[in-house]
PDB file of C-alpha atoms in Angstrom:
ATOM      1  CA  MET Z   1     221.643 178.225 113.600  1.00 31.00           C
ATOM      2  CA  THR Z   2     223.421 181.186 111.997  1.00 30.00           C
ATOM      3  CA  LEU Z   3     227.001 182.074 112.792  1.00 32.00           C
ATOM      4  CA  ARG Z   4     229.122 185.028 111.742  1.00 30.00           C
ATOM      5  CA  PHE Z   5     232.881 184.955 111.473  1.00 29.00           C
ATOM      6  CA  ASP Z   6     233.258 187.764 114.033  1.00 31.00           C
ATOM      7  CA  ARG Z   7     231.554 185.507 116.587  1.00 33.00           C
ATOM      8  CA  LEU Z   8     233.933 182.600 116.053  1.00 36.00           C
ATOM      9  CA  LEU Z   9     236.776 182.503 118.539  1.00 38.00           C
ATOM     10  CA  PHE Z  10     238.609 179.301 119.215  1.00 38.00           C
ATOM     11  CA  GLY Z  11     238.200 178.243 122.835  1.00 40.00           C
ATOM     12  CA  SER Z  12     241.918 178.030 123.424  1.00 36.00           C
ATOM     13  CA  LEU Z  13     242.455 181.524 121.996  1.00 36.00           C
ATOM     14  CA  ILE Z  14     239.728 183.528 123.648  1.00 39.00           C
ATOM     15  CA  LEU Z  15     241.900 185.015 126.369  1.00 37.00           C
ATOM     16  CA  GLY Z  16     244.744 185.692 124.005  1.00 37.00           C
ATOM     17  CA  LEU Z  17     242.514 187.540 121.546  1.00 35.00           C
ATOM     18  CA  ALA Z  18     240.582 189.471 124.177  1.00 38.00           C
ATOM     19  CA  ALA Z  19     241.923 192.807 125.324  1.00 37.00           C
ATOM     20  CA  GLY Z  20     242.388 194.587 128.607  1.00 40.00           C
ATOM     21  CA  ALA Z  21     240.987 192.876 131.675  1.00 40.00           C
ATOM     22  CA  TRP Z  22     240.098 189.721 129.756  1.00 45.00           C
ATOM     23  CA  ALA Z  23     243.733 188.724 129.466  1.00 47.00           C
ATOM     24  CA  GLN Z  24     243.980 188.570 133.261  1.00 57.00           C
ATOM     25  CA  VAL Z  25     241.102 186.143 133.847  1.00 65.00           C
ATOM     26  CA  PRO Z  26     242.397 183.286 136.034  1.00 75.00           C
ATOM     27  CA  LEU Z  27     241.044 180.001 134.719  1.00 83.00           C
ATOM     28  CA  GLU Z  28     241.938 176.524 135.923  1.00 85.00           C
ATOM     29  CA  ARG Z  29     240.976 174.098 133.134  1.00 87.00           C
ATOM     30  CA  PRO Z  30     238.778 175.862 130.550  1.00 88.00           C
ATOM     31  CA  SER Z  31     236.999 173.307 128.384  1.00 89.00           C
ATOM     32  CA  ALA Z  32     234.540 175.241 126.198  1.00 90.00           C
ATOM     33  CA  THR Z  33     233.235 178.693 125.350  1.00 90.00           C
ATOM     34  CA  ALA Z  34     229.892 180.022 124.147  1.00 93.00           C
ATOM     35  CA  TRP Z  35     228.842 183.438 122.890  1.00 93.00           C
ATOM     36  CA  HIS Z  36     225.533 184.558 124.434  1.00 95.00           C
ATOM     37  CA  PRO Z  37     223.915 187.424 122.461  1.00 94.00           C
ATOM     38  CA  ALA Z  38     221.205 188.127 125.055  1.00 93.00           C
ATOM     39  CA  THR Z  39     223.790 189.204 127.641  1.00 94.00           C
ATOM     40  CA  ASP Z  40     226.455 190.309 125.140  1.00 93.00           C
ATOM     41  CA  SER Z  41     228.981 188.082 126.864  1.00 94.00           C
ATOM     42  CA  TRP Z  42     231.228 185.082 126.482  1.00 93.00           C
ATOM     43  CA  TYR Z  43     230.851 182.204 128.910  1.00 95.00           C
ATOM     44  CA  VAL Z  44     233.591 179.711 129.667  1.00 94.00           C
ATOM     45  CA  ALA Z  45     233.106 176.220 131.094  1.00 95.00           C
ATOM     46  CA  ASP Z  46     235.869 175.489 133.591  1.00 93.00           C
ATOM     47  CA  LEU Z  47     236.514 171.951 134.817  1.00 92.00           C
ATOM     48  CA  GLY Z  48     238.073 173.400 137.958  1.00 87.00           C
ATOM     49  CA  SER Z  49     241.220 172.517 139.816  1.00 79.00           C
ATOM     50  CA  GLN Z  50     242.479 168.962 139.748  1.00 73.00           C
ATOM     51  CA  THR Z  51     242.806 169.159 143.533  1.00 68.00           C
ATOM     52  CA  GLU Z  52     239.248 170.383 144.125  1.00 73.00           C
ATOM     53  CA  ALA Z  53     235.878 168.807 143.388  1.00 77.00           C
ATOM     54  CA  GLY Z  54     233.524 170.579 141.013  1.00 89.00           C
ATOM     55  CA  GLY Z  55     233.678 173.058 138.170  1.00 94.00           C
ATOM     56  CA  TRP Z  56     232.068 176.364 137.309  1.00 96.00           C
ATOM     57  CA  LEU Z  57     231.275 178.892 134.589  1.00 97.00           C
ATOM     58  CA  ALA Z  58     233.180 182.117 134.014  1.00 95.00           C
ATOM     59  CA  ARG Z  59     231.696 185.191 132.328  1.00 94.00           C
ATOM     60  CA  LEU Z  60     233.453 187.747 130.152  1.00 91.00           C
ATOM     61  CA  ASP Z  61     231.318 190.811 129.436  1.00 87.00           C
ATOM     62  CA  ARG Z  62     232.163 192.233 126.006  1.00 82.00           C
ATOM     63  CA  ARG Z  63     230.770 195.704 126.656  1.00 77.00           C
ATOM     64  CA  ASP Z  64     232.732 196.728 129.728  1.00 71.00           C
ATOM     65  CA  LYS Z  65     235.226 193.825 129.654  1.00 74.00           C
ATOM     66  CA  ARG Z  66     234.205 192.947 133.199  1.00 81.00           C
ATOM     67  CA  ALA Z  67     235.419 189.469 134.079  1.00 88.00           C
ATOM     68  CA  GLN Z  68     233.854 187.071 136.575  1.00 92.00           C
ATOM     69  CA  PRO Z  69     236.161 184.033 136.801  1.00 91.00           C
ATOM     70  CA  ARG Z  70     233.724 182.089 139.011  1.00 93.00           C
ATOM     71  CA  TRP Z  71     230.457 183.505 137.790  1.00 96.00           C
ATOM     72  CA  LEU Z  72     228.360 180.432 138.605  1.00 97.00           C
ATOM     73  CA  ALA Z  73     229.233 177.258 140.537  1.00 95.00           C
ATOM     74  CA  GLY Z  74     227.262 174.060 141.109  1.00 94.00           C
ATOM     75  CA  PHE Z  75     228.755 171.900 138.350  1.00 96.00           C
ATOM     76  CA  ARG Z  76     230.809 168.727 138.467  1.00 95.00           C
ATOM     77  CA  ALA Z  77     232.686 168.686 135.156  1.00 93.00           C
ATOM     78  CA  PRO Z  78     231.173 171.105 132.605  1.00 96.00           C
ATOM     79  CA  ARG Z  79     232.600 170.244 129.198  1.00 94.00           C
ATOM     80  CA  ALA Z  80     230.340 171.947 126.650  1.00 95.00           C
ATOM     81  CA  LEU Z  81     228.031 174.965 126.358  1.00 96.00           C
ATOM     82  CA  ALA Z  82     225.264 176.133 124.050  1.00 96.00           C
ATOM     83  CA  ALA Z  83     223.244 179.359 124.158  1.00 96.00           C
ATOM     84  CA  VAL Z  84     219.588 179.766 123.121  1.00 96.00           C
ATOM     85  CA  GLY Z  85     217.573 182.832 124.072  1.00 95.00           C
ATOM     86  CA  ASP Z  86     218.188 183.726 127.705  1.00 97.00           C
ATOM     87  CA  LEU Z  87     219.408 180.228 128.485  1.00 97.00           C
ATOM     88  CA  LEU Z  88     222.723 178.439 128.600  1.00 98.00           C
ATOM     89  CA  TYR Z  89     222.754 174.661 128.270  1.00 98.00           C
ATOM     90  CA  VAL Z  90     225.676 172.894 129.918  1.00 98.00           C
ATOM     91  CA  ALA Z  91     226.817 169.301 129.307  1.00 98.00           C
ATOM     92  CA  ASP Z  92     227.957 168.306 132.793  1.00 97.00           C
ATOM     93  CA  SER Z  93     229.096 164.708 133.434  1.00 94.00           C
ATOM     94  CA  ASP Z  94     225.797 162.791 133.083  1.00 96.00           C
ATOM     95  CA  GLU Z  95     223.275 165.641 132.981  1.00 97.00           C
ATOM     96  CA  VAL Z  96     222.236 168.713 131.043  1.00 98.00           C
ATOM     97  CA  VAL Z  97     222.145 171.764 133.295  1.00 98.00           C
ATOM     98  CA  VAL Z  98     220.016 174.709 132.159  1.00 98.00           C
ATOM     99  CA  VAL Z  99     221.096 178.186 133.283  1.00 98.00           C
ATOM    100  CA  ASP Z 100     219.169 181.446 133.112  1.00 98.00           C
ATOM    101  CA  ALA Z 101     222.065 183.707 132.134  1.00 97.00           C
ATOM    102  CA  PRO Z 102     220.517 187.129 132.955  1.00 96.00           C
ATOM    103  CA  LYS Z 103     219.580 185.828 136.423  1.00 97.00           C
ATOM    104  CA  ALA Z 104     222.803 183.852 136.937  1.00 97.00           C
ATOM    105  CA  ALA Z 105     220.757 180.916 138.184  1.00 98.00           C
ATOM    106  CA  ILE Z 106     220.458 177.203 137.470  1.00 98.00           C
ATOM    107  CA  VAL Z 107     216.823 176.574 136.528  1.00 98.00           C
ATOM    108  CA  ALA Z 108     216.836 172.866 135.601  1.00 97.00           C
ATOM    109  CA  ARG Z 109     218.906 169.696 135.747  1.00 97.00           C
ATOM    110  CA  HIS Z 110     218.117 166.883 133.332  1.00 97.00           C
ATOM    111  CA  ARG Z 111     219.966 163.727 134.268  1.00 97.00           C
ATOM    112  CA  ILE Z 112     220.495 161.183 131.489  1.00 96.00           C
ATOM    113  CA  LYS Z 113     220.253 157.606 132.695  1.00 93.00           C
ATOM    114  CA  GLY Z 114     223.239 155.545 131.628  1.00 92.00           C
ATOM    115  CA  ALA Z 115     225.320 158.501 130.445  1.00 94.00           C
ATOM    116  CA  ARG Z 116     229.026 158.233 131.261  1.00 94.00           C
ATOM    117  CA  LEU Z 117     230.737 161.374 129.962  1.00 95.00           C
ATOM    118  CA  LEU Z 118     228.817 164.117 128.165  1.00 97.00           C
ATOM    119  CA  ALA Z 119     231.322 165.925 125.981  1.00 95.00           C
ATOM    120  CA  GLY Z 120     229.387 168.025 123.464  1.00 96.00           C
ATOM    121  CA  ILE Z 121     226.051 169.788 123.165  1.00 97.00           C
ATOM    122  CA  ALA Z 122     223.879 171.421 120.497  1.00 97.00           C
ATOM    123  CA  VAL Z 123     220.440 172.933 121.090  1.00 97.00           C
ATOM    124  CA  SER Z 124     217.623 173.797 118.691  1.00 96.00           C
ATOM    125  CA  ALA Z 125     215.807 177.117 118.778  1.00 93.00           C
ATOM    126  CA  GLU Z 126     212.923 175.293 120.486  1.00 94.00           C
ATOM    127  CA  GLY Z 127     215.142 174.120 123.345  1.00 94.00           C
ATOM    128  CA  GLU Z 128     215.639 170.503 122.307  1.00 96.00           C
ATOM    129  CA  ALA Z 129     219.169 169.472 123.263  1.00 97.00           C
ATOM    130  CA  TYR Z 130     221.503 166.888 121.772  1.00 98.00           C
ATOM    131  CA  VAL Z 131     224.480 165.730 123.817  1.00 98.00           C
ATOM    132  CA  SER Z 132     227.341 163.417 122.920  1.00 97.00           C
ATOM    133  CA  ASP Z 133     228.421 160.678 125.317  1.00 96.00           C
ATOM    134  CA  MET Z 134     232.072 160.048 124.546  1.00 95.00           C
ATOM    135  CA  LEU Z 135     232.501 156.882 126.602  1.00 94.00           C
ATOM    136  CA  SER Z 136     229.208 155.270 125.587  1.00 93.00           C
ATOM    137  CA  ASN Z 137     229.598 156.199 121.895  1.00 94.00           C
ATOM    138  CA  ALA Z 138     226.077 157.616 121.921  1.00 94.00           C
ATOM    139  CA  ILE Z 139     224.085 160.761 121.189  1.00 96.00           C
ATOM    140  CA  HIS Z 140     221.214 161.589 123.553  1.00 96.00           C
ATOM    141  CA  ARG Z 141     218.230 163.786 122.741  1.00 96.00           C
ATOM    142  CA  VAL Z 142     216.841 165.763 125.702  1.00 97.00           C
ATOM    143  CA  GLU Z 143     213.369 167.306 125.456  1.00 96.00           C
ATOM    144  CA  LYS Z 144     212.507 170.587 127.167  1.00 93.00           C
ATOM    145  CA  ASP Z 145     210.731 168.698 129.935  1.00 94.00           C
ATOM    146  CA  GLY Z 146     213.850 166.654 130.630  1.00 95.00           C
ATOM    147  CA  ARG Z 147     212.842 163.400 128.954  1.00 96.00           C
ATOM    148  CA  SER Z 148     215.803 161.836 127.200  1.00 96.00           C
ATOM    149  CA  SER Z 149     216.293 159.142 124.584  1.00 95.00           C
ATOM    150  CA  ARG Z 150     219.204 157.674 122.719  1.00 93.00           C
ATOM    151  CA  LEU Z 151     219.428 158.878 119.137  1.00 92.00           C
ATOM    152  CA  ARG Z 152     219.190 155.940 116.767  1.00 87.00           C
ATOM    153  CA  GLY Z 153     221.646 155.321 113.990  1.00 83.00           C
ATOM    154  CA  CYS Z 154     224.725 156.390 115.938  1.00 84.00           C
ATOM    155  CA  GLU Z 155     226.024 152.958 116.912  1.00 77.00           C
ATOM    156  CA  GLY Z 156     229.122 153.319 114.719  1.00 83.00           C
ATOM    157  CA  LEU Z 157     230.416 156.502 116.345  1.00 91.00           C
ATOM    158  CA  GLU Z 158     233.751 156.276 118.160  1.00 93.00           C
ATOM    159  CA  GLY Z 159     234.350 158.791 120.929  1.00 94.00           C
ATOM    160  CA  PRO Z 160     231.810 161.440 119.841  1.00 96.00           C
ATOM    161  CA  ALA Z 161     232.699 164.879 121.178  1.00 95.00           C
ATOM    162  CA  GLY Z 162     231.698 168.183 119.546  1.00 95.00           C
ATOM    163  CA  LEU Z 163     228.250 168.721 118.035  1.00 97.00           C
ATOM    164  CA  PHE Z 164     226.722 171.297 115.702  1.00 96.00           C
ATOM    165  CA  LEU Z 165     223.057 171.387 114.689  1.00 96.00           C
ATOM    166  CA  ASP Z 166     222.380 172.348 111.078  1.00 94.00           C
ATOM    167  CA  GLY Z 167     218.614 172.134 110.669  1.00 93.00           C
ATOM    168  CA  GLU Z 168     217.698 168.446 110.821  1.00 94.00           C
ATOM    169  CA  VAL Z 169     221.328 167.389 110.539  1.00 95.00           C
ATOM    170  CA  LEU Z 170     223.547 166.954 113.572  1.00 96.00           C
ATOM    171  CA  LEU Z 171     227.254 167.222 112.814  1.00 96.00           C
ATOM    172  CA  VAL Z 172     229.419 165.055 115.053  1.00 96.00           C
ATOM    173  CA  ALA Z 173     233.163 165.432 115.652  1.00 95.00           C
ATOM    174  CA  SER Z 174     234.705 162.272 117.130  1.00 95.00           C
ATOM    175  CA  ARG Z 175     238.036 161.789 118.904  1.00 93.00           C
ATOM    176  CA  GLY Z 176     238.288 158.102 118.048  1.00 93.00           C
ATOM    177  CA  PRO Z 177     237.803 154.948 120.127  1.00 93.00           C
ATOM    178  CA  VAL Z 178     238.641 155.797 123.756  1.00 94.00           C
ATOM    179  CA  SER Z 179     241.075 153.334 125.343  1.00 91.00           C
ATOM    180  CA  ASP Z 180     241.426 154.993 128.764  1.00 91.00           C
ATOM    181  CA  ALA Z 181     238.388 156.514 130.473  1.00 90.00           C
ATOM    182  CA  LYS Z 182     240.543 158.607 132.835  1.00 88.00           C
ATOM    183  CA  THR Z 183     242.913 160.204 130.359  1.00 89.00           C
ATOM    184  CA  LEU Z 184     240.562 159.944 127.350  1.00 89.00           C
ATOM    185  CA  ALA Z 185     243.441 158.561 125.314  1.00 89.00           C
ATOM    186  CA  THR Z 186     242.340 156.932 122.071  1.00 92.00           C
ATOM    187  CA  LYS Z 187     243.612 153.922 120.178  1.00 93.00           C
ATOM    188  CA  GLY Z 188     242.746 155.343 116.781  1.00 92.00           C
ATOM    189  CA  LEU Z 189     241.567 158.439 114.951  1.00 93.00           C
ATOM    190  CA  GLY Z 190     238.043 159.767 114.751  1.00 93.00           C
ATOM    191  CA  HIS Z 191     235.850 161.064 111.930  1.00 91.00           C
ATOM    192  CA  LEU Z 192     233.355 163.765 111.098  1.00 93.00           C
ATOM    193  CA  ASP Z 193     229.792 162.525 110.636  1.00 93.00           C
ATOM    194  CA  ALA Z 194     226.408 163.998 109.729  1.00 93.00           C
ATOM    195  CA  VAL Z 195     223.407 162.425 111.463  1.00 95.00           C
ATOM    196  CA  ASN Z 196     219.837 163.082 110.323  1.00 94.00           C
ATOM    197  CA  VAL Z 197     218.014 163.442 113.642  1.00 93.00           C
ATOM    198  CA  GLY Z 198     214.712 162.410 112.093  1.00 90.00           C
ATOM    199  CA  THR Z 199     215.721 159.263 110.249  1.00 88.00           C
ATOM    200  CA  GLY Z 200     218.882 158.317 112.128  1.00 86.00           C
ATOM    201  CA  ARG Z 201     220.820 158.088 108.862  1.00 90.00           C
ATOM    202  CA  VAL Z 202     224.555 158.660 109.341  1.00 91.00           C
ATOM    203  CA  LYS Z 203     226.762 159.999 106.555  1.00 91.00           C
ATOM    204  CA  ARG Z 204     230.517 160.319 106.875  1.00 89.00           C
ATOM    205  CA  ILE Z 205     231.953 163.720 105.957  1.00 88.00           C
ATOM    206  CA  GLY Z 206     235.032 163.165 103.827  1.00 79.00           C
ATOM    207  CA  PRO Z 207     235.846 159.501 104.578  1.00 74.00           C
ATOM    208  CA  SER Z 208     239.564 160.268 104.364  1.00 81.00           C
ATOM    209  CA  VAL Z 209     239.312 163.075 106.936  1.00 86.00           C
ATOM    210  CA  ARG Z 210     240.737 161.643 110.175  1.00 89.00           C
ATOM    211  CA  GLY Z 211     241.784 163.162 113.478  1.00 89.00           C
ATOM    212  CA  ARG Z 212     241.114 163.420 117.180  1.00 91.00           C
ATOM    213  CA  PHE Z 213     238.353 165.925 116.612  1.00 92.00           C
ATOM    214  CA  GLU Z 214     236.861 167.972 119.443  1.00 91.00           C
ATOM    215  CA  SER Z 215     234.465 170.278 117.594  1.00 91.00           C
ATOM    216  CA  VAL Z 216     232.902 170.987 114.232  1.00 93.00           C
ATOM    217  CA  LEU Z 217     231.039 173.869 112.556  1.00 91.00           C
ATOM    218  CA  LYS Z 218     229.408 174.325 109.178  1.00 92.00           C
ATOM    219  CA  ILE Z 219     229.763 177.691 107.475  1.00 88.00           C
ATOM    220  CA  LYS Z 220     228.658 178.538 103.942  1.00 84.00           C
ATOM    221  CA  GLY Z 221     228.979 175.023 102.592  1.00 84.00           C
ATOM    222  CA  PHE Z 222     232.210 173.963 104.258  1.00 89.00           C
ATOM    223  CA  TYR Z 223     233.159 172.598 107.665  1.00 92.00           C
ATOM    224  CA  LEU Z 224     235.666 173.623 110.308  1.00 91.00           C
ATOM    225  CA  ALA Z 225     236.986 171.004 112.692  1.00 91.00           C
ATOM    226  CA  SER Z 226     239.448 171.296 115.577  1.00 90.00           C
ATOM    227  CA  ASP Z 227     241.932 168.546 116.428  1.00 89.00           C
ATOM    228  CA  SER Z 228     243.083 168.859 120.044  1.00 79.00           C
ATOM    229  CA  ALA Z 229     245.963 166.390 119.741  1.00 82.00           C
ATOM    230  CA  GLU Z 230     247.513 168.105 116.724  1.00 85.00           C
ATOM    231  CA  GLY Z 231     246.481 171.619 117.751  1.00 86.00           C
ATOM    232  CA  THR Z 232     245.022 172.323 114.326  1.00 88.00           C
ATOM    233  CA  VAL Z 233     241.866 173.682 112.733  1.00 90.00           C
ATOM    234  CA  THR Z 234     240.974 172.103 109.398  1.00 88.00           C
ATOM    235  CA  ARG Z 235     238.614 173.374 106.718  1.00 91.00           C
ATOM    236  CA  VAL Z 236     236.790 170.526 105.006  1.00 90.00           C
ATOM    237  CA  GLN Z 237     234.945 170.984 101.726  1.00 85.00           C
ATOM    238  CA  ALA Z 238     231.703 169.131 100.998  1.00 76.00           C
ATOM    239  CA  ASP Z 239     233.568 166.887  98.528  1.00 74.00           C
ATOM    240  CA  GLY Z 240     236.090 165.865 101.187  1.00 72.00           C
ATOM    241  CA  GLY Z 241     238.895 168.238 100.183  1.00 81.00           C
ATOM    242  CA  LEU Z 242     240.679 169.647 103.205  1.00 81.00           C
ATOM    243  CA  GLU Z 243     243.095 172.367 104.234  1.00 86.00           C
ATOM    244  CA  ILE Z 244     244.694 173.022 107.619  1.00 87.00           C
ATOM    245  CA  ILE Z 245     244.115 176.712 108.262  1.00 87.00           C
ATOM    246  CA  ARG Z 246     245.565 177.030 111.773  1.00 85.00           C
ATOM    247  CA  ARG Z 247     248.330 175.245 113.618  1.00 87.00           C
ATOM    248  CA  GLY Z 248     249.875 175.520 117.055  1.00 80.00           C
ATOM    249  CA  LEU Z 249     246.594 175.676 119.024  1.00 77.00           C
ATOM    250  CA  ARG Z 250     247.616 173.499 121.961  1.00 68.00           C
ATOM    251  CA  ASP Z 251     244.701 171.479 123.380  1.00 62.00           C
ATOM    252  CA  CYS Z 252     242.228 173.413 121.231  1.00 60.00           C
ATOM    253  CA  GLY Z 253     238.813 172.260 122.364  1.00 61.00           C
ATOM    254  CA  GLY Z 254     236.054 174.317 120.811  1.00 64.00           C
ATOM    255  CA  LEU Z 255     235.207 176.415 117.816  1.00 67.00           C
TER     256      LEU Z 255
END
């Protein structure tokens, strides 16, 4: 997966950085964003109103800045997005929902047996999805045909949230051990881990790097991780050295 800096907008900043009509998009509880090259648009997962059941996706068209606050409904609690080809993959409660973005249509639902709260998602170019289950401390692999399995070697994760796929290595940002399933409060800090999806081997990224991490990226040999509790974005070097590069990002969820 290749990323450019001009495609990286923090989820909590997208409306503030966007111009014109974008700044007026009414969102209830935005939880994640994804850039979709095939439609030249940003998509936002919205958990919806706390007084209403169900969530939705919003669409922000970069070309004409046309905004569709409720572009597509039919979700329960969409918390993470990933874009591959024409498709959007949505981590929604206990299932992966596949959306054909040009057609604005849900084309598949892959329910994961035993999943409790899917919080992050990463998808290979071939359409194989990995989703984090924050409450079960697990990573699930979902094949294109919907078959799912629990990724081995991840038993030590605590509150896994954001995911990023770097070849055969899955980067995992964890919030820490969850003490309250409703509020997602934690009783400790989380880590950044690298999981080899083939062997199941888990390697901690900078053992001294701690936080309530929501997302992680790898760019040119270093990592970026967001901490929602502190409202910070931290750059982590391969040797564990770190630097906070942004502060004041309240409830920052995604990178």
